[in-house]
Amino acid sequence: MNPSTRELSLTHSKEWFERAQAVLPGGVSSPVRAFAAVGGVPPVIEEAEGAYTTDVDGNRYLDFVGSWGPLILGHANPEVLRRTHAALARGSTFGAPSPLEIELAERIVSAVGVIEKLRFVSSGTEATMSAIRLARGFTGRDLVLKFAGCYHGHADHLLVDAGSGLVTFGTPSSAGVPEAFSSQTLVLDLDDEAALDELFAARGNEIAAVIVEPIPANNGLLVQRPEWHRHLRELTAKHGTLLIFDEVISGFRVARGGAAELLCITPDLVTYGKVIGGGLPVGAFGGSARIMDLLAPLGAVYQAGTLSGNPVAMAAGLASLHCLENTNSSGQNGWQQLEDLGAYLESRLAPIFARATTPLSLVRLGSIFWLSLQAGPAPRRADGIEAAGSERYGKIFHGLMQRGISLAPSAYEVGFLSLAHDRSHVDQLAQALTLILD
Ligand SMILES: *Cc1c(COP(=O)(O)O)cnc(C)c1O
């Protein structure tokens, strides 16, 4: 099939999506899936395998969304299937300690230096929410600092945007969040040591925790300077404030030890989700035993979950870590292979973007990539992203979709490479982009 002339029929997707809108708000179970930012009907996906998804009309898409981050092995990985099927056949949940959760916990503890103990939950949101409660319980303080453009799930006190001014108390970014909650969250811009200094000089001793995506990847890909990270670590340590690395995206994606390993920074608590669940609902948070042992039943901070540590989900997580640690014929583990493929992606797209008439550049870290639709150096903070780029993204997005390639339906979302992708998939993306941008 000539990729430039493919006509996409979404007849059945349209029918399904109409049914969806009658019973699910916006037709979806999570808002960004509705395509509000790019327009059009979202393909209703029926099945997926490896690097490809297939919709209800039988259209196949080369997928760079990867279910928004979890699928580092690609779709329906055989090892994940084998282990989850085996676990499921032995019972889907016990409401009791079980070997698989202990094994996955041991794997994570041995992989990540800072973590001595962890607790499993069922989503990234639960992980960050619980980590913050724990930090508050540990420090006896209420205030939390986050950064504009970092996403930490949808818990009340984290659905907060920057107000105006240098050091701001958060304003709710959703209806239904009481000011009384958002007022406990401070918001600063990324990439600004002076603002951090000013805030910590004034209120450092009241701040329980700073939560940050060490590799901010929910509002573009806002890679931070190493000095900024070091400064944040030093300031928080000095003021007895816990540093929480929200590694829900970066954990087990950018390296075995996540961003903490890559950046050589030791946070106090780390949150996980996405990759550690291998495509099933899993989250976790962990840190030193000194902090973690404050959780119930040992300590005074309550936290619980009916399906936490679910054996089927644990099996998927174990299968994922197992495959990532396996080496290929050149002796490379999964993360090294993904770095190689990421470098290849960069080498293929950079010249195409340099030639394009519209400003466009690729920002990449390991297997995470983002199309930055503006001139100049890659932005490092949320307000450095030009809104005009977002309008141009729709054309690229739909052009790719017509050619059977799916990127995230928003200019602010990143793309993901998986071990199911190879160079020919990257070539396909490059070829399609050449046609669209010319
Ligand atoms: C996705 C994400 C979350 C929320 O995880 P859910 O599983 O969607 O609740 C939290 N933090 C970061 C950095 C994320 O990318």
Short mmCIF file of C-alpha atoms and ligand atoms in Angstrom, two decimals:
data_model
loop_
_atom_site.label_atom_id
_atom_site.label_comp_id
_atom_site.label_asym_id
_atom_site.label_seq_id
_atom_site.Cartn_x
_atom_site.Cartn_y
_atom_site.Cartn_z
CA MET A 1 0.00 0.00 0.00
CA ASN A 2 1.29 3.46 -0.85
CA PRO A 3 1.50 5.21 2.51
CA SER A 4 0.71 8.60 0.99
CA THR A 5 -2.64 7.65 -0.49
CA ARG A 6 -4.11 5.48 2.22
CA GLU A 7 -7.75 6.35 3.00
CA LEU A 8 -8.78 5.64 6.51
CA SER A 9 -12.31 4.39 7.07
CA LEU A 10 -13.55 4.88 10.62
CA THR A 11 -17.18 3.84 10.08
CA HIS A 12 -17.28 1.34 12.90
CA SER A 13 -15.22 3.51 15.21
CA LYS A 14 -17.77 6.29 14.70
CA GLU A 15 -20.62 3.95 15.59
CA TRP A 16 -18.86 2.65 18.68
CA PHE A 17 -17.86 6.13 19.75
CA GLU A 18 -21.47 7.33 19.50
CA ARG A 19 -22.51 4.48 21.75
CA ALA A 20 -19.63 5.36 24.07
CA GLN A 21 -20.72 8.98 24.36
CA ALA A 22 -24.18 7.90 25.48
CA VAL A 23 -22.84 6.00 28.48
CA LEU A 24 -19.33 7.34 29.23
CA PRO A 25 -18.76 11.10 29.74
CA GLY A 26 -17.01 12.24 26.57
CA GLY A 27 -17.07 8.63 25.41
CA VAL A 28 -13.93 7.80 27.35
CA SER A 29 -12.55 6.51 30.63
CA SER A 30 -9.70 9.07 30.64
CA PRO A 31 -10.12 12.52 29.03
CA VAL A 32 -7.18 12.79 26.61
CA ARG A 33 -8.39 9.72 24.70
CA ALA A 34 -11.31 11.78 23.32
CA PHE A 35 -9.10 13.64 20.77
CA ALA A 36 -10.35 17.06 21.98
CA ALA A 37 -6.99 18.65 21.20
CA VAL A 38 -6.69 17.37 17.62
CA GLY A 39 -10.32 16.87 16.56
CA GLY A 40 -11.89 13.90 14.82
CA VAL A 41 -13.12 10.55 16.02
CA PRO A 42 -10.69 8.44 18.02
CA PRO A 43 -10.21 4.99 16.50
CA VAL A 44 -11.81 2.45 18.82
CA ILE A 45 -9.08 -0.10 19.39
CA GLU A 46 -9.98 -3.75 19.44
CA GLU A 47 -6.64 -5.49 19.67
CA ALA A 48 -2.92 -4.94 19.58
CA GLU A 49 0.28 -6.87 19.17
CA GLY A 50 3.92 -5.83 19.22
CA ALA A 51 4.25 -2.34 17.76
CA TYR A 52 0.76 -2.29 16.23
CA THR A 53 -2.80 -1.57 17.31
CA THR A 54 -5.87 -2.51 15.27
CA ASP A 55 -9.17 -0.64 15.40
CA VAL A 56 -12.73 -1.93 14.96
CA ASP A 57 -12.59 -1.10 11.21
CA GLY A 58 -9.52 -3.26 10.79
CA ASN A 59 -7.10 -0.31 10.38
CA ARG A 60 -3.65 -1.07 11.73
CA TYR A 61 -1.53 1.61 13.35
CA LEU A 62 2.16 1.65 14.08
CA ASP A 63 1.83 2.77 17.68
CA PHE A 64 4.08 5.26 19.45
CA VAL A 65 1.62 5.93 22.28
CA GLY A 66 2.24 2.65 24.08
CA SER A 67 -0.88 3.15 26.23
CA TRP A 68 0.75 6.38 27.47
CA GLY A 69 3.87 4.78 28.87
CA PRO A 70 3.37 1.31 30.37
CA LEU A 71 4.08 -0.79 27.29
CA ILE A 72 7.86 -0.73 27.18
CA LEU A 73 7.81 -4.24 25.67
CA GLY A 74 5.09 -3.40 23.16
CA HIS A 75 1.58 -4.82 23.04
CA ALA A 76 0.69 -8.38 24.06
CA ASN A 77 4.27 -9.34 24.79
CA PRO A 78 4.45 -13.17 24.85
CA GLU A 79 6.30 -13.32 28.18
CA VAL A 80 3.78 -10.98 29.82
CA LEU A 81 0.93 -13.05 28.39
CA ARG A 82 2.46 -16.31 29.54
CA ARG A 83 3.09 -15.16 33.09
CA THR A 84 -0.24 -13.33 33.53
CA HIS A 85 -2.19 -16.30 32.14
CA ALA A 86 -0.39 -18.60 34.56
CA ALA A 87 -1.06 -16.27 37.50
CA LEU A 88 -4.71 -15.78 36.57
CA ALA A 89 -5.27 -19.52 36.38
CA ARG A 90 -4.21 -19.76 40.01
CA GLY A 91 -6.69 -17.13 41.19
CA SER A 92 -6.99 -13.44 40.39
CA THR A 93 -6.80 -12.01 43.91
CA PHE A 94 -6.35 -13.39 47.40
CA GLY A 95 -6.51 -10.40 49.73
CA ALA A 96 -3.49 -11.90 51.46
CA PRO A 97 0.28 -11.77 51.03
CA SER A 98 1.38 -13.74 47.97
CA PRO A 99 4.75 -14.72 46.48
CA LEU A 100 4.54 -12.60 43.32
CA GLU A 101 4.23 -9.27 45.16
CA ILE A 102 7.18 -10.21 47.36
CA GLU A 103 9.25 -11.16 44.31
CA LEU A 104 8.44 -7.95 42.43
CA ALA A 105 9.21 -5.90 45.55
CA GLU A 106 12.57 -7.67 45.89
CA ARG A 107 13.34 -6.96 42.23
CA ILE A 108 12.57 -3.27 42.66
CA VAL A 109 14.54 -2.98 45.91
CA SER A 110 17.57 -4.63 44.31
CA ALA A 111 17.32 -2.40 41.23
CA VAL A 112 16.89 0.98 42.88
CA GLY A 113 19.49 2.01 45.44
CA VAL A 114 17.32 4.39 47.44
CA ILE A 115 14.48 1.95 47.97
CA GLU A 116 14.61 -0.36 50.96
CA LYS A 117 10.88 -0.94 51.20
CA LEU A 118 7.90 -0.19 49.03
CA ARG A 119 4.15 -0.52 48.96
CA PHE A 120 2.07 -1.48 45.96
CA VAL A 121 -1.04 0.40 44.91
CA SER A 122 -3.13 0.21 41.74
CA SER A 123 -2.30 3.44 39.88
CA GLY A 124 0.21 6.25 39.64
CA THR A 125 -2.31 8.61 41.21
CA GLU A 126 -2.55 6.45 44.30
CA ALA A 127 1.23 6.23 44.48
CA THR A 128 1.80 10.01 44.51
CA MET A 129 -1.18 10.66 46.78
CA SER A 130 0.06 8.12 49.31
CA ALA A 131 3.69 9.23 49.10
CA ILE A 132 2.61 12.77 49.96
CA ARG A 133 0.53 11.62 52.91
CA LEU A 134 3.54 9.65 54.11
CA ALA A 135 5.84 12.66 53.69
CA ARG A 136 3.42 14.80 55.68
CA GLY A 137 3.16 12.17 58.37
CA PHE A 138 6.94 11.79 58.53
CA THR A 139 7.75 15.50 58.69
CA GLY A 140 4.71 16.72 60.61
CA ARG A 141 4.37 19.50 58.01
CA ASP A 142 1.52 20.29 55.60
CA LEU A 143 2.88 22.25 52.64
CA VAL A 144 3.89 20.55 49.42
CA LEU A 145 5.78 22.09 46.52
CA LYS A 146 5.23 21.04 42.93
CA PHE A 147 6.31 22.51 39.61
CA ALA A 148 4.19 24.00 36.85
CA GLY A 149 3.85 21.53 34.02
CA CYS A 150 4.52 18.44 36.12
CA TYR A 151 1.62 15.99 36.36
CA HIS A 152 1.29 13.74 39.36
CA GLY A 153 -2.10 12.16 38.86
CA HIS A 154 -5.47 13.54 39.82
CA ALA A 155 -5.44 13.69 43.63
CA ASP A 156 -7.03 16.92 44.93
CA HIS A 157 -3.92 18.60 46.28
CA LEU A 158 -1.92 17.80 43.14
CA LEU A 159 -4.45 19.09 40.60
CA VAL A 160 -3.05 22.51 41.09
CA ASP A 161 -1.65 25.09 38.69
CA ALA A 162 0.70 27.95 39.24
CA GLY A 163 -1.00 31.21 40.14
CA SER A 164 0.57 34.47 39.00
CA GLY A 165 3.76 35.78 40.53
CA LEU A 166 7.09 34.23 41.37
CA VAL A 167 6.23 32.13 44.38
CA THR A 168 2.59 31.19 44.26
CA PHE A 169 0.10 29.22 46.23
CA GLY A 170 -1.64 26.87 43.91
CA THR A 171 -5.02 27.50 42.39
CA PRO A 172 -7.18 24.44 41.68
CA SER A 173 -6.90 23.31 38.07
CA SER A 174 -10.16 21.39 38.34
CA ALA A 175 -13.62 22.21 39.62
CA GLY A 176 -14.36 20.26 42.77
CA VAL A 177 -10.98 20.88 44.38
CA PRO A 178 -11.46 23.01 47.53
CA GLU A 179 -9.22 26.08 47.86
CA ALA A 180 -8.45 24.74 51.32
CA PHE A 181 -6.69 21.79 49.67
CA SER A 182 -4.94 23.62 46.87
CA SER A 183 -3.72 26.24 49.33
CA GLN A 184 -1.51 23.55 50.85
CA THR A 185 0.30 23.15 47.53
CA LEU A 186 2.91 25.64 46.39
CA VAL A 187 3.80 25.88 42.73
CA LEU A 188 7.03 27.09 41.15
CA ASP A 189 8.37 27.08 37.63
CA LEU A 190 10.97 24.50 36.71
CA ASP A 191 14.51 25.59 35.82
CA ASP A 192 14.64 28.44 38.35
CA GLU A 193 17.08 28.11 41.27
CA ALA A 194 16.51 31.68 42.45
CA ALA A 195 12.79 31.05 42.94
CA LEU A 196 13.61 27.92 44.92
CA ASP A 197 16.04 29.85 47.11
CA GLU A 198 13.48 32.55 47.77
CA LEU A 199 10.75 30.11 48.70
CA PHE A 200 12.93 27.94 50.92
CA ALA A 201 14.38 30.97 52.69
CA ALA A 202 10.84 32.08 53.55
CA ARG A 203 9.02 28.81 54.18
CA GLY A 204 11.43 25.92 53.78
CA ASN A 205 10.84 24.65 57.28
CA GLU A 206 7.10 24.34 56.64
CA ILE A 207 7.40 22.27 53.48
CA ALA A 208 6.83 18.55 53.96
CA ALA A 209 7.81 17.50 50.46
CA VAL A 210 8.79 18.60 47.01
CA ILE A 211 7.33 16.38 44.35
CA VAL A 212 8.86 16.50 40.90
CA GLU A 213 8.92 14.50 37.71
CA PRO A 214 12.69 14.15 37.45
CA ILE A 215 12.21 13.96 33.70
CA PRO A 216 9.08 16.07 33.20
CA ALA A 217 7.19 14.30 30.41
CA ASN A 218 3.55 15.29 30.82
CA ASN A 219 3.78 18.78 29.35
CA GLY A 220 6.22 18.37 26.55
CA LEU A 221 9.53 16.85 27.53
CA LEU A 222 11.13 19.48 29.75
CA VAL A 223 14.57 18.04 30.41
CA GLN A 224 16.13 19.86 33.37
CA ARG A 225 19.72 20.97 33.88
CA PRO A 226 21.71 18.69 36.26
CA GLU A 227 22.63 21.74 38.37
CA TRP A 228 18.96 22.45 38.95
CA HIS A 229 18.43 18.91 40.20
CA ARG A 230 21.43 19.11 42.49
CA HIS A 231 20.28 22.46 43.86
CA LEU A 232 16.82 21.09 44.61
CA ARG A 233 18.33 18.07 46.37
CA GLU A 234 20.62 20.24 48.50
CA LEU A 235 17.91 22.72 49.48
CA THR A 236 15.40 20.05 50.45
CA ALA A 237 17.99 18.14 52.48
CA LYS A 238 19.00 21.33 54.27
CA HIS A 239 15.42 22.10 55.27
CA GLY A 240 14.34 18.61 56.25
CA THR A 241 11.94 18.53 53.31
CA LEU A 242 11.48 15.17 51.61
CA LEU A 243 12.26 15.02 47.90
CA ILE A 244 9.79 12.81 46.05
CA PHE A 245 10.77 11.68 42.57
CA ASP A 246 7.60 10.91 40.66
CA GLU A 247 8.99 8.22 38.38
CA VAL A 248 5.62 6.98 37.18
CA ILE A 249 6.85 7.53 33.60
CA SER A 250 10.63 7.40 34.03
CA GLY A 251 10.83 4.47 36.48
CA PHE A 252 12.22 1.37 34.74
CA ARG A 253 11.93 3.25 31.43
CA VAL A 254 15.00 5.48 31.25
CA ALA A 255 17.26 3.08 33.17
CA ARG A 256 17.02 0.14 35.52
CA GLY A 257 17.28 2.56 38.45
CA GLY A 258 15.12 5.16 36.72
CA ALA A 259 15.86 8.87 36.58
CA ALA A 260 17.44 8.74 40.04
CA GLU A 261 20.18 6.53 38.60
CA LEU A 262 20.53 8.56 35.42
CA LEU A 263 20.78 11.88 37.25
CA CYS A 264 22.82 10.51 40.18
CA ILE A 265 20.35 12.07 42.62
CA THR A 266 19.08 10.25 45.69
CA PRO A 267 15.48 11.23 46.42
CA ASP A 268 13.76 10.35 49.71
CA LEU A 269 10.71 8.72 48.16
CA VAL A 270 10.04 7.41 44.68
CA THR A 271 6.68 6.74 43.03
CA TYR A 272 6.09 4.23 40.26
CA GLY A 273 3.32 3.20 37.89
CA LYS A 274 3.10 2.49 34.18
CA VAL A 275 6.14 0.29 33.32
CA ILE A 276 6.19 -1.65 36.62
CA GLY A 277 2.69 -2.95 35.88
CA GLY A 278 3.54 -4.26 32.42
CA GLY A 279 0.20 -2.95 31.14
CA LEU A 280 -1.89 -3.90 34.16
CA PRO A 281 -2.99 -1.44 36.86
CA VAL A 282 -0.05 -1.14 39.25
CA GLY A 283 1.58 1.68 41.13
CA ALA A 284 4.06 1.71 43.99
CA PHE A 285 5.91 4.07 46.27
CA GLY A 286 9.05 3.38 48.20
CA GLY A 287 12.00 4.77 50.09
CA SER A 288 14.15 4.10 53.12
CA ALA A 289 12.79 1.75 55.79
CA ARG A 290 12.96 4.63 58.24
CA ILE A 291 10.27 6.48 56.26
CA MET A 292 8.30 3.55 54.89
CA ASP A 293 7.86 1.91 58.29
CA LEU A 294 5.65 4.82 59.24
CA LEU A 295 2.92 3.22 57.12
CA ALA A 296 0.13 1.20 58.71
CA PRO A 297 0.25 -1.43 60.15
CA LEU A 298 3.66 -0.46 61.59
CA GLY A 299 3.08 3.26 61.84
CA ALA A 300 0.50 6.01 62.02
CA VAL A 301 0.06 6.81 58.30
CA TYR A 302 -2.91 4.91 56.94
CA GLN A 303 -2.90 3.51 53.42
CA ALA A 304 -4.61 0.43 51.98
CA GLY A 305 -6.01 -1.20 48.83
CA THR A 306 -8.29 -4.18 48.16
CA LEU A 307 -6.50 -5.13 44.94
CA SER A 308 -3.04 -3.80 45.84
CA GLY A 309 -0.28 -6.25 44.95
CA ASN A 310 -2.71 -8.13 42.75
CA PRO A 311 -0.96 -11.35 41.61
CA VAL A 312 -1.92 -11.04 37.93
CA ALA A 313 -0.60 -7.49 37.80
CA MET A 314 2.52 -8.48 39.73
CA ALA A 315 3.15 -11.23 37.18
CA ALA A 316 2.97 -8.68 34.36
CA GLY A 317 5.40 -6.42 36.19
CA LEU A 318 7.83 -9.27 36.83
CA ALA A 319 7.66 -10.34 33.19
CA SER A 320 8.46 -6.79 32.08
CA LEU A 321 11.48 -6.42 34.34
CA HIS A 322 12.67 -9.86 33.30
CA CYS A 323 12.53 -8.97 29.59
CA LEU A 324 14.17 -5.60 30.15
CA GLU A 325 17.07 -7.22 31.96
CA ASN A 326 17.58 -9.85 29.29
CA THR A 327 20.42 -9.11 26.94
CA ASN A 328 20.33 -9.46 23.16
CA SER A 329 23.03 -11.06 20.99
CA SER A 330 25.19 -7.93 21.32
CA GLY A 331 25.03 -8.15 25.10
CA GLN A 332 22.73 -5.14 25.49
CA ASN A 333 19.92 -5.10 28.03
CA GLY A 334 16.54 -3.62 27.18
CA TRP A 335 17.41 -0.10 28.29
CA GLN A 336 20.57 -0.07 26.20
CA GLN A 337 18.65 -1.33 23.18
CA LEU A 338 16.05 1.39 23.68
CA GLU A 339 18.73 4.06 23.96
CA ASP A 340 20.21 2.85 20.66
CA LEU A 341 16.83 2.95 18.97
CA GLY A 342 16.16 6.38 20.45
CA ALA A 343 19.47 7.64 19.06
CA TYR A 344 18.51 6.20 15.69
CA LEU A 345 15.14 7.98 15.83
CA GLU A 346 16.94 11.21 16.55
CA SER A 347 19.38 10.71 13.68
CA ARG A 348 16.51 10.03 11.25
CA LEU A 349 14.17 12.84 12.35
CA ALA A 350 16.63 15.65 13.03
CA PRO A 351 17.51 16.26 9.35
CA ILE A 352 13.85 16.08 8.33
CA PHE A 353 12.89 18.62 10.97
CA ALA A 354 15.83 20.85 10.05
CA ARG A 355 14.58 20.96 6.44
CA ALA A 356 10.91 21.53 7.33
CA THR A 357 9.44 24.96 6.64
CA THR A 358 7.73 25.06 10.04
CA PRO A 359 9.90 25.19 13.16
CA LEU A 360 10.14 21.72 14.62
CA SER A 361 12.64 19.81 16.69
CA LEU A 362 12.92 16.51 18.45
CA VAL A 363 13.50 16.35 22.18
CA ARG A 364 14.49 12.88 23.32
CA LEU A 365 15.65 11.10 26.41
CA GLY A 366 16.13 7.36 26.00
CA SER A 367 12.90 5.94 24.64
CA ILE A 368 10.82 9.06 25.41
CA PHE A 369 10.48 11.61 22.61
CA TRP A 370 8.60 14.83 21.99
CA LEU A 371 8.01 16.96 18.92
CA SER A 372 8.70 20.53 19.95
CA LEU A 373 6.87 22.79 17.51
CA GLN A 374 8.87 25.95 17.93
CA ALA A 375 12.18 27.52 17.00
CA GLY A 376 15.12 27.86 19.36
CA PRO A 377 16.42 25.59 22.08
CA ALA A 378 14.17 23.01 23.73
CA PRO A 379 12.01 24.65 26.42
CA ARG A 380 12.80 23.78 30.03
CA ARG A 381 9.66 25.09 31.65
CA ALA A 382 5.96 24.87 30.94
CA ASP A 383 5.54 28.56 30.08
CA GLY A 384 8.34 28.22 27.52
CA ILE A 385 6.09 26.15 25.26
CA GLU A 386 4.47 28.31 22.59
CA ALA A 387 0.72 27.73 22.24
CA ALA A 388 0.87 28.28 18.47
CA GLY A 389 2.72 24.99 18.08
CA SER A 390 -0.29 23.13 19.36
CA GLU A 391 -2.38 24.26 16.37
CA ARG A 392 0.19 22.98 13.90
CA TYR A 393 0.36 19.64 15.66
CA GLY A 394 -3.13 18.62 14.48
CA LYS A 395 -1.94 18.49 10.87
CA ILE A 396 1.03 16.29 11.72
CA PHE A 397 -1.06 14.07 13.97
CA HIS A 398 -3.81 13.49 11.38
CA GLY A 399 -1.29 13.15 8.55
CA LEU A 400 0.39 10.35 10.46
CA MET A 401 -2.89 8.71 11.38
CA GLN A 402 -3.91 8.67 7.70
CA ARG A 403 -0.64 6.84 7.06
CA GLY A 404 -1.29 4.30 9.78
CA ILE A 405 0.91 5.75 12.50
CA SER A 406 -0.36 6.82 15.90
CA LEU A 407 1.19 9.49 18.06
CA ALA A 408 -0.50 10.91 21.16
CA PRO A 409 -3.47 13.16 20.29
CA SER A 410 -1.99 16.27 21.89
CA ALA A 411 1.02 18.47 21.18
CA TYR A 412 1.90 18.35 24.87
CA GLU A 413 2.20 14.59 25.10
CA VAL A 414 5.35 12.57 24.48
CA GLY A 415 5.82 9.47 22.35
CA PHE A 416 7.33 6.19 23.50
CA LEU A 417 9.56 3.63 21.85
CA SER A 418 9.28 0.02 22.99
CA LEU A 419 11.30 -3.14 22.54
CA ALA A 420 8.70 -4.14 19.93
CA HIS A 421 9.90 -1.26 17.75
CA ASP A 422 12.86 -1.64 15.44
CA ARG A 423 14.67 0.56 12.98
CA SER A 424 12.22 -0.20 10.18
CA HIS A 425 9.40 1.23 12.32
CA VAL A 426 11.43 4.36 12.90
CA ASP A 427 12.10 4.56 9.14
CA GLN A 428 8.36 4.34 8.53
CA LEU A 429 7.74 7.25 10.87
CA ALA A 430 10.52 9.26 9.23
CA GLN A 431 9.16 8.58 5.74
CA ALA A 432 5.64 9.58 6.73
CA LEU A 433 6.86 12.76 8.38
CA THR A 434 8.83 13.68 5.26
CA LEU A 435 5.66 13.41 3.18
CA ILE A 436 3.58 15.41 5.66
CA LEU A 437 6.09 18.19 6.23
CA ASP A 438 7.02 18.76 2.58
C1 LIG B 1 0.63 8.90 34.50
C2 LIG B 1 1.27 9.64 35.63
C3 LIG B 1 0.70 9.69 36.91
C4 LIG B 1 -0.65 9.12 37.20
O1 LIG B 1 -0.70 7.76 37.00
P1 LIG B 1 -2.13 7.04 36.76
O2 LIG B 1 -1.80 5.59 36.73
O3 LIG B 1 -2.65 7.59 35.48
O4 LIG B 1 -2.98 7.42 37.92
C5 LIG B 1 1.42 10.29 37.92
N1 LIG B 1 2.63 10.83 37.68
C6 LIG B 1 3.20 10.82 36.48
C7 LIG B 1 4.56 11.40 36.29
C8 LIG B 1 2.53 10.24 35.40
O5 LIG B 1 3.08 10.27 34.19
#
